[in-house]
CSV table of C-alpha atoms in Angstrom, one decimal:
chain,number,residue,atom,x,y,z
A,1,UNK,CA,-47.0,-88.0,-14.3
A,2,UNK,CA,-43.4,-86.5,-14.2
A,3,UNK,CA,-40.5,-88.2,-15.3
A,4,UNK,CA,-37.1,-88.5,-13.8
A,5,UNK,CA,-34.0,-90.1,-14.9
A,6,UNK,CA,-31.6,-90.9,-12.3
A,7,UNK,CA,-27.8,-92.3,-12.5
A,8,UNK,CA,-25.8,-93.4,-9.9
A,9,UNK,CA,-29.1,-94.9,-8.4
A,10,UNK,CA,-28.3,-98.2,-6.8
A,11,UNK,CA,-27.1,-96.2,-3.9
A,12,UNK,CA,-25.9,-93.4,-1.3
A,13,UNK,CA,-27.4,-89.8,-3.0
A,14,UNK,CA,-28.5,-91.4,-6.3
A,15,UNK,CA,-30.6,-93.9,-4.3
A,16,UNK,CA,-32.3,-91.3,-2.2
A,17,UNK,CA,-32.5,-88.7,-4.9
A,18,UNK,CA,-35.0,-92.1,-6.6
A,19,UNK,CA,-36.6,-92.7,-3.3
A,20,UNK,CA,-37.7,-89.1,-2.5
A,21,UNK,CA,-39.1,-88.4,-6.5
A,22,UNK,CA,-41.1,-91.4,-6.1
A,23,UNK,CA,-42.8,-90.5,-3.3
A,24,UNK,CA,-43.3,-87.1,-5.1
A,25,UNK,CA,-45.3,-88.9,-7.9
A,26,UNK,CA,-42.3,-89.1,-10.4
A,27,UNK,CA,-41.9,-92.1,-12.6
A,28,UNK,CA,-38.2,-92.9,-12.7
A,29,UNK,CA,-35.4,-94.4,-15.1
A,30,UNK,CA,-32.7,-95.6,-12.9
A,31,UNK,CA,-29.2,-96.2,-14.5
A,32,UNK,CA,-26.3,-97.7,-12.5
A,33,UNK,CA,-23.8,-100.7,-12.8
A,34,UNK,CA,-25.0,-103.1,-10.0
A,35,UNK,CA,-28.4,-104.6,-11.6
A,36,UNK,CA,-29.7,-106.5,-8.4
A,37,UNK,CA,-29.6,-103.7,-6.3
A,38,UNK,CA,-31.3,-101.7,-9.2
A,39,UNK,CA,-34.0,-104.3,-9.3
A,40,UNK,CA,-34.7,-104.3,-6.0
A,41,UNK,CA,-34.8,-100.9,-5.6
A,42,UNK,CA,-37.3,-100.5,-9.0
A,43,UNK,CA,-39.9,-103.3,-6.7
A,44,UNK,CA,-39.9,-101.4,-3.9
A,45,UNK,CA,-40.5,-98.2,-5.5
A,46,UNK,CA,-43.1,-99.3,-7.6
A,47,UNK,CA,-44.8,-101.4,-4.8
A,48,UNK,CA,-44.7,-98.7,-2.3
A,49,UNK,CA,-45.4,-95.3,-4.5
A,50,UNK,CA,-47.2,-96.8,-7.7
A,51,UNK,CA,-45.2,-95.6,-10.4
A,52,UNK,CA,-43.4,-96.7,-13.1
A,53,UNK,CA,-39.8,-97.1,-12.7
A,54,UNK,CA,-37.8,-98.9,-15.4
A,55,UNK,CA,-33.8,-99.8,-14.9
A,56,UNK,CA,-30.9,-99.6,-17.1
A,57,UNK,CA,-28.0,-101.3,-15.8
A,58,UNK,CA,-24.8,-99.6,-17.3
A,59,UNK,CA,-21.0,-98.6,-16.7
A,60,UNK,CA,-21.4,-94.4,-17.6
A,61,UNK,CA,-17.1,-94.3,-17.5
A,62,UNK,CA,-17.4,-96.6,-21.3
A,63,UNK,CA,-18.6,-94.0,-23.2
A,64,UNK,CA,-20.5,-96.5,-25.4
A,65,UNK,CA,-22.6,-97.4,-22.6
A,66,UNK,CA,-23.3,-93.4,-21.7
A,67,UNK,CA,-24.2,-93.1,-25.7
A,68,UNK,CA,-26.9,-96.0,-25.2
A,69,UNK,CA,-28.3,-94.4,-22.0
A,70,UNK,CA,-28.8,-91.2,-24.2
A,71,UNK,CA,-30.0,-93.0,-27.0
A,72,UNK,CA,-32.6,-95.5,-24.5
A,73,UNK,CA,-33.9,-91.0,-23.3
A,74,UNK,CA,-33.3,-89.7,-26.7
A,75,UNK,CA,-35.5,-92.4,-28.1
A,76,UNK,CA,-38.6,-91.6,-25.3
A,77,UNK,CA,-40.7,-88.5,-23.9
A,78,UNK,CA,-38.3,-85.8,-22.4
A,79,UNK,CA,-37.7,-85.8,-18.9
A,80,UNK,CA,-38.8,-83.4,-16.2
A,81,UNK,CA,-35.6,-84.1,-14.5
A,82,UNK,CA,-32.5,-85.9,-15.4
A,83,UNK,CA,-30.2,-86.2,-11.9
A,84,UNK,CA,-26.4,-86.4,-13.0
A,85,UNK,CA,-25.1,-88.5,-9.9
A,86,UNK,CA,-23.1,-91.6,-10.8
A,87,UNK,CA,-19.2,-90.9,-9.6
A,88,UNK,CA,-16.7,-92.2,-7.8
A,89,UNK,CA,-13.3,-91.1,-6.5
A,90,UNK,CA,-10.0,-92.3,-6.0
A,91,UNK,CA,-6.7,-91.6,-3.3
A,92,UNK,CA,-3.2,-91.6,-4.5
A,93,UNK,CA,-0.2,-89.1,-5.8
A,94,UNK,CA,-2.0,-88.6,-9.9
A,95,UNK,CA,1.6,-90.3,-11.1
A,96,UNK,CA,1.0,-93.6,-8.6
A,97,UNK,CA,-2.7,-94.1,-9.2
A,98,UNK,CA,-4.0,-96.2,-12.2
A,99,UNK,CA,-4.0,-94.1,-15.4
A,100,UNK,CA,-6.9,-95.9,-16.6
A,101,UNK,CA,-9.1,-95.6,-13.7
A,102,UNK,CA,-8.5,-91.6,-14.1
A,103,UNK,CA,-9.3,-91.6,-17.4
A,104,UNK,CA,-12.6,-93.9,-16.1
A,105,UNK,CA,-13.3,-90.7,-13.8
A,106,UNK,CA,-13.0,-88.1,-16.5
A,107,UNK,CA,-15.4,-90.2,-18.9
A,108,UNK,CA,-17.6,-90.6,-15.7
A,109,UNK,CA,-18.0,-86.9,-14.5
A,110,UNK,CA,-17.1,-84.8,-18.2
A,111,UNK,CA,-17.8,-87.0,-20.8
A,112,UNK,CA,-21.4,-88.9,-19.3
A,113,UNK,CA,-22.5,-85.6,-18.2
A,114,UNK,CA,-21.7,-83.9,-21.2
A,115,UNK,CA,-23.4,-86.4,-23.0
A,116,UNK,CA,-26.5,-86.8,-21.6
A,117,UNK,CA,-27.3,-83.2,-20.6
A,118,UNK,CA,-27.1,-82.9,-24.5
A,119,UNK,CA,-29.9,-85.6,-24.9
A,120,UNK,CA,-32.1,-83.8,-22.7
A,121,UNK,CA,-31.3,-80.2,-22.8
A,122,UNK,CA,-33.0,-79.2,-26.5
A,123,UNK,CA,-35.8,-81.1,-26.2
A,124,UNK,CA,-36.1,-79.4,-22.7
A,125,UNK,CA,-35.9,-75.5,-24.2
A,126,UNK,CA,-38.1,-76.3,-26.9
A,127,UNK,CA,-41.0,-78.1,-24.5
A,128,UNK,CA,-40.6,-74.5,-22.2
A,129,UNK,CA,-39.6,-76.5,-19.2
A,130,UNK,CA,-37.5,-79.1,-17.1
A,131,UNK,CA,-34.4,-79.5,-14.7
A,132,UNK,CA,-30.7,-80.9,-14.8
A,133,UNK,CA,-29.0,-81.7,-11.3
A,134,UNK,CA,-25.5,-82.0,-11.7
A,135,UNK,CA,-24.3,-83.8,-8.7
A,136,UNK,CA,-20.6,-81.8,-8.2
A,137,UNK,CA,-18.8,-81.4,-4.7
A,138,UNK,CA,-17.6,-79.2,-1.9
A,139,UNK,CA,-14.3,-80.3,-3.5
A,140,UNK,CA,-15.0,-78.4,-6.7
A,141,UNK,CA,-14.1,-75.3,-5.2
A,142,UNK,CA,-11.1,-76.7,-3.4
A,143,UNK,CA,-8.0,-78.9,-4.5
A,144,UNK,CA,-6.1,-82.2,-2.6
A,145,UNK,CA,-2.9,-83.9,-2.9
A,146,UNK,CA,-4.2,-87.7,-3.3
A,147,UNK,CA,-7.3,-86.7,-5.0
A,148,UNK,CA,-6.3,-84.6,-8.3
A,149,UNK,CA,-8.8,-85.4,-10.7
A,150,UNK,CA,-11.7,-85.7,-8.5
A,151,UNK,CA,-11.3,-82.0,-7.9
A,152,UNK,CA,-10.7,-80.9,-11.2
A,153,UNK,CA,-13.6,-82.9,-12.6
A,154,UNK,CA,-16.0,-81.3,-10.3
A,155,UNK,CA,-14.8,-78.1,-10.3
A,156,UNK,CA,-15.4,-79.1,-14.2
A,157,UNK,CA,-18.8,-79.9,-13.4
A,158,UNK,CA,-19.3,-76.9,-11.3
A,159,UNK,CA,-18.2,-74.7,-14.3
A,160,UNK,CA,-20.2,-76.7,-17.3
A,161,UNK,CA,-23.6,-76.0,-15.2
A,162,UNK,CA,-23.1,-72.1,-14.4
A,163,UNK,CA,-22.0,-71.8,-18.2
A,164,UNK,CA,-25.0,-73.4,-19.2
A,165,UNK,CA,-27.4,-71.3,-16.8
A,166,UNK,CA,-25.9,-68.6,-18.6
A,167,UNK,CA,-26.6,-69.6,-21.9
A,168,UNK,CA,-30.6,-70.5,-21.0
A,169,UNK,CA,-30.5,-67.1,-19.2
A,170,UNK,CA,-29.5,-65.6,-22.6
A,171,UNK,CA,-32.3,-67.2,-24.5
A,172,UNK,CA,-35.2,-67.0,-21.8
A,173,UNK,CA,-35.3,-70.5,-21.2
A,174,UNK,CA,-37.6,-71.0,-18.4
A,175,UNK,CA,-35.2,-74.4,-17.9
A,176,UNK,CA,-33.5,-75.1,-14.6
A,177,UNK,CA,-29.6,-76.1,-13.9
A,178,UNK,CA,-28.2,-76.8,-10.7
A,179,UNK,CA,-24.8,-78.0,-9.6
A,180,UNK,CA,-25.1,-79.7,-6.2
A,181,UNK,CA,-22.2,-79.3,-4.4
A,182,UNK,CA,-22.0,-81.5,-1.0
A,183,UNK,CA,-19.4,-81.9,1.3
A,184,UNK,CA,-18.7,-85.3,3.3
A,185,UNK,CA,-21.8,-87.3,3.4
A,186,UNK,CA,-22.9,-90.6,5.3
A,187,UNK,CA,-23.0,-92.8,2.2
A,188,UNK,CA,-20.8,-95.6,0.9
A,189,UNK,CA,-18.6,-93.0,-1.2
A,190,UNK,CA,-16.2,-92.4,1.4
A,191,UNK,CA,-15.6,-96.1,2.4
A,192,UNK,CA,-15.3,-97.4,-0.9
A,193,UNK,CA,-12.8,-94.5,-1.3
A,194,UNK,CA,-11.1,-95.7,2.1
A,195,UNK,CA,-11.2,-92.3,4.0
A,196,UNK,CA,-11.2,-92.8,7.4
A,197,UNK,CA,-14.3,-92.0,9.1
A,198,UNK,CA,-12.1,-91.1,12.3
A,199,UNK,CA,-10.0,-88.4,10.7
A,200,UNK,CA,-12.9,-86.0,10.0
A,201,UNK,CA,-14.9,-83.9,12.5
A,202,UNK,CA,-18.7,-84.9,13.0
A,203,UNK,CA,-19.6,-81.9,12.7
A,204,UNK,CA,-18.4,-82.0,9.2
A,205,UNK,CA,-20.6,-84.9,8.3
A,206,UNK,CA,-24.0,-84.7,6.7
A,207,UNK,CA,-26.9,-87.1,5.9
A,208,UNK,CA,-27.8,-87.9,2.4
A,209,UNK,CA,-31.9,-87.1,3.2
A,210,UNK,CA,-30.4,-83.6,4.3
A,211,UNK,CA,-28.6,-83.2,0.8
A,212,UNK,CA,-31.4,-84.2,-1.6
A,213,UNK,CA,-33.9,-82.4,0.2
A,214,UNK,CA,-31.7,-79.2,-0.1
A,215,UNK,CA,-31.1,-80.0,-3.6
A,216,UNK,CA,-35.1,-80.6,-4.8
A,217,UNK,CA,-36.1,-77.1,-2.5
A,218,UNK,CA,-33.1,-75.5,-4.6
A,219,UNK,CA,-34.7,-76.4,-7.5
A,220,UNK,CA,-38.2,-74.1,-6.6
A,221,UNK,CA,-35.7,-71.4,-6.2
A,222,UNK,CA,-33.7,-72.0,-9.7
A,223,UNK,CA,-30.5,-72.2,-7.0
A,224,UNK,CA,-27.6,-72.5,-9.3
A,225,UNK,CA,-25.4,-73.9,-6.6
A,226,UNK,CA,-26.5,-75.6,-3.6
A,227,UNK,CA,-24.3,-76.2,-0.8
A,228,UNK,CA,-26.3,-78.0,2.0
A,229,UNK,CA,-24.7,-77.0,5.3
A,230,UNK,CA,-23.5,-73.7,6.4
A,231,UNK,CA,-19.6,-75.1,7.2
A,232,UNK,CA,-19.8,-75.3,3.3
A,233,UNK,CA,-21.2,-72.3,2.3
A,234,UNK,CA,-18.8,-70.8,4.4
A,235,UNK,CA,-15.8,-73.3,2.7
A,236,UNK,CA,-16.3,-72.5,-0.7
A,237,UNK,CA,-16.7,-68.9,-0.6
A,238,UNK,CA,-13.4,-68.9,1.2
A,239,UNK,CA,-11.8,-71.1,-1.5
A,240,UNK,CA,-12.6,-68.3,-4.1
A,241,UNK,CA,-11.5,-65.3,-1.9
A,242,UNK,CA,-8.6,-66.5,-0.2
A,243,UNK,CA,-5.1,-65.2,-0.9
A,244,UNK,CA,-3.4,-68.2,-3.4
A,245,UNK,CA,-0.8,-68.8,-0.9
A,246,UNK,CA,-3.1,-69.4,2.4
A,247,UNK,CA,-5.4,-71.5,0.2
A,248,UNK,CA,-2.4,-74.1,-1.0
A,249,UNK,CA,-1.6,-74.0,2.8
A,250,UNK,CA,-5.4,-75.3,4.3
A,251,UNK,CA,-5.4,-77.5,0.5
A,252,UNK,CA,-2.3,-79.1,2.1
A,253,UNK,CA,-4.1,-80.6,5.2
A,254,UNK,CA,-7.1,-82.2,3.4
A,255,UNK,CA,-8.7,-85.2,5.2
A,256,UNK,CA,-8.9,-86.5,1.1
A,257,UNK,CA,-4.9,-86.4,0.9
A,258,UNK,CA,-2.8,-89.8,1.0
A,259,UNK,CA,-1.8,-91.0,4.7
């Protein structure tokens, strides 16, 4: 039976990325902060699918907790697949918003990433075999007033995977990497992060069965990036080819910046 470790599970892509390797046969460690919902989801899973699924609640943005996570998969068999999910954004000017929560973001989607792609990644190369999903964004190949560090952890993201890909290139590794880059999504990211629903174009909008489906057939392909939807494909090449000035013009009227 594979197995699957999962963060950011209690909900919106982390929750379907659980749902959908269950049904594929895939027995599942689920980390994320809100334990009943993690409980829940862990009784459902096993009752429908028949696999094992064991939860670790945790806060990734303490580091400490991130270091027990990697210790809890350090301490087991290796994955077949550890999905780096958990994340979370914030609006405001960077010198208005609270420093701590920024620095929460940074240990979130560097430092939690960082660490447990470590705890995974050797024992990977020397088995001959597995897969890391970084769950990045759209927005790491773009920037927005009101969402600074959100950007510039992603596009973080989007950089730590390619430069690993390289390196398991270098040595033959038959591994996988994958940075996951999806643009607005029907989950409860954006309303936590207050964006108004209203101010973006439906036809911007994606579903989150849509994204993790694109993300799992990427994977067959070794897809380094996968950007599900054709208005992104489209979006990030642009970011990387326009002229700097005409790029800080369209950056200007992000649906992400502060009303």
């Amino acid at each position: 039976m594979k197995f699957a470790v999962v963060t950011g599970a209690s909900s919106g892509l982390g929750e379907t990325f659980a749902r959908k390797l269950a049904a594929r046969g895939y027995s599942l460690l689920l980390a994320a902060r809100r334990v009943q919902r993690l409980d829940a989801l862990k009784l459902e899973l096993e009752r429908k699918n028949k696999v094992e699924v064991e939860c670790f609640p945790c806060d990734l943005s303490r580091p400490s907790e991130a270091d027990g996570l990697a210790a809890r998969i350090e301490a087991g068999a290796t994955p077949d697949l550890l999905v780096n999910n958990a994340g979370f954004g914030t609006l405001g000017f960077f010198h208005e918003t609270d420093y701590a929560r920024q620095v929460e973001m940074v240990n979130l989607h560097v430092l939690a990433t960082m660490r447990l792609t470590r705890a995974v990644l050797g024992p990977m190369i020397r088995r001959g075999g597995g897969a890391i999903i970084n769950v990045s964004s759209v927005a790491g190949f773009w920037r927005s007033g009101g969402n600074t560090s959100y950007c510039a952890t992603k596009g973080w993201m989007n950089d730590f995977t390619e430069g690993l890909r390289i390196e398991l290139d270098l040595l033959g590794s038959p591994v996988v990497v994958q940075a996951l880059c999806p643009g607005f999504t029907y989950t409860e990211f954006h309303d936590v992060l207050g964006v108004d629903r209203n101010k973006v174009p439906r036809w911007l909008w994606m579903d989150a069965d849509t994204v993790v489906e694109a993300s799992l057939r990427g994977l067959e392909s070794r897809k380094l990036f996968v950007i599900p939807g054709w208005q992104y494909r489209i979006g990030a090449a642009l970011g990387e080819l326009l002229p700097f000035g005409l790029r800080l013009f369209l950056e200007r009227k992000s649906p992400h910046k502060r009303a």
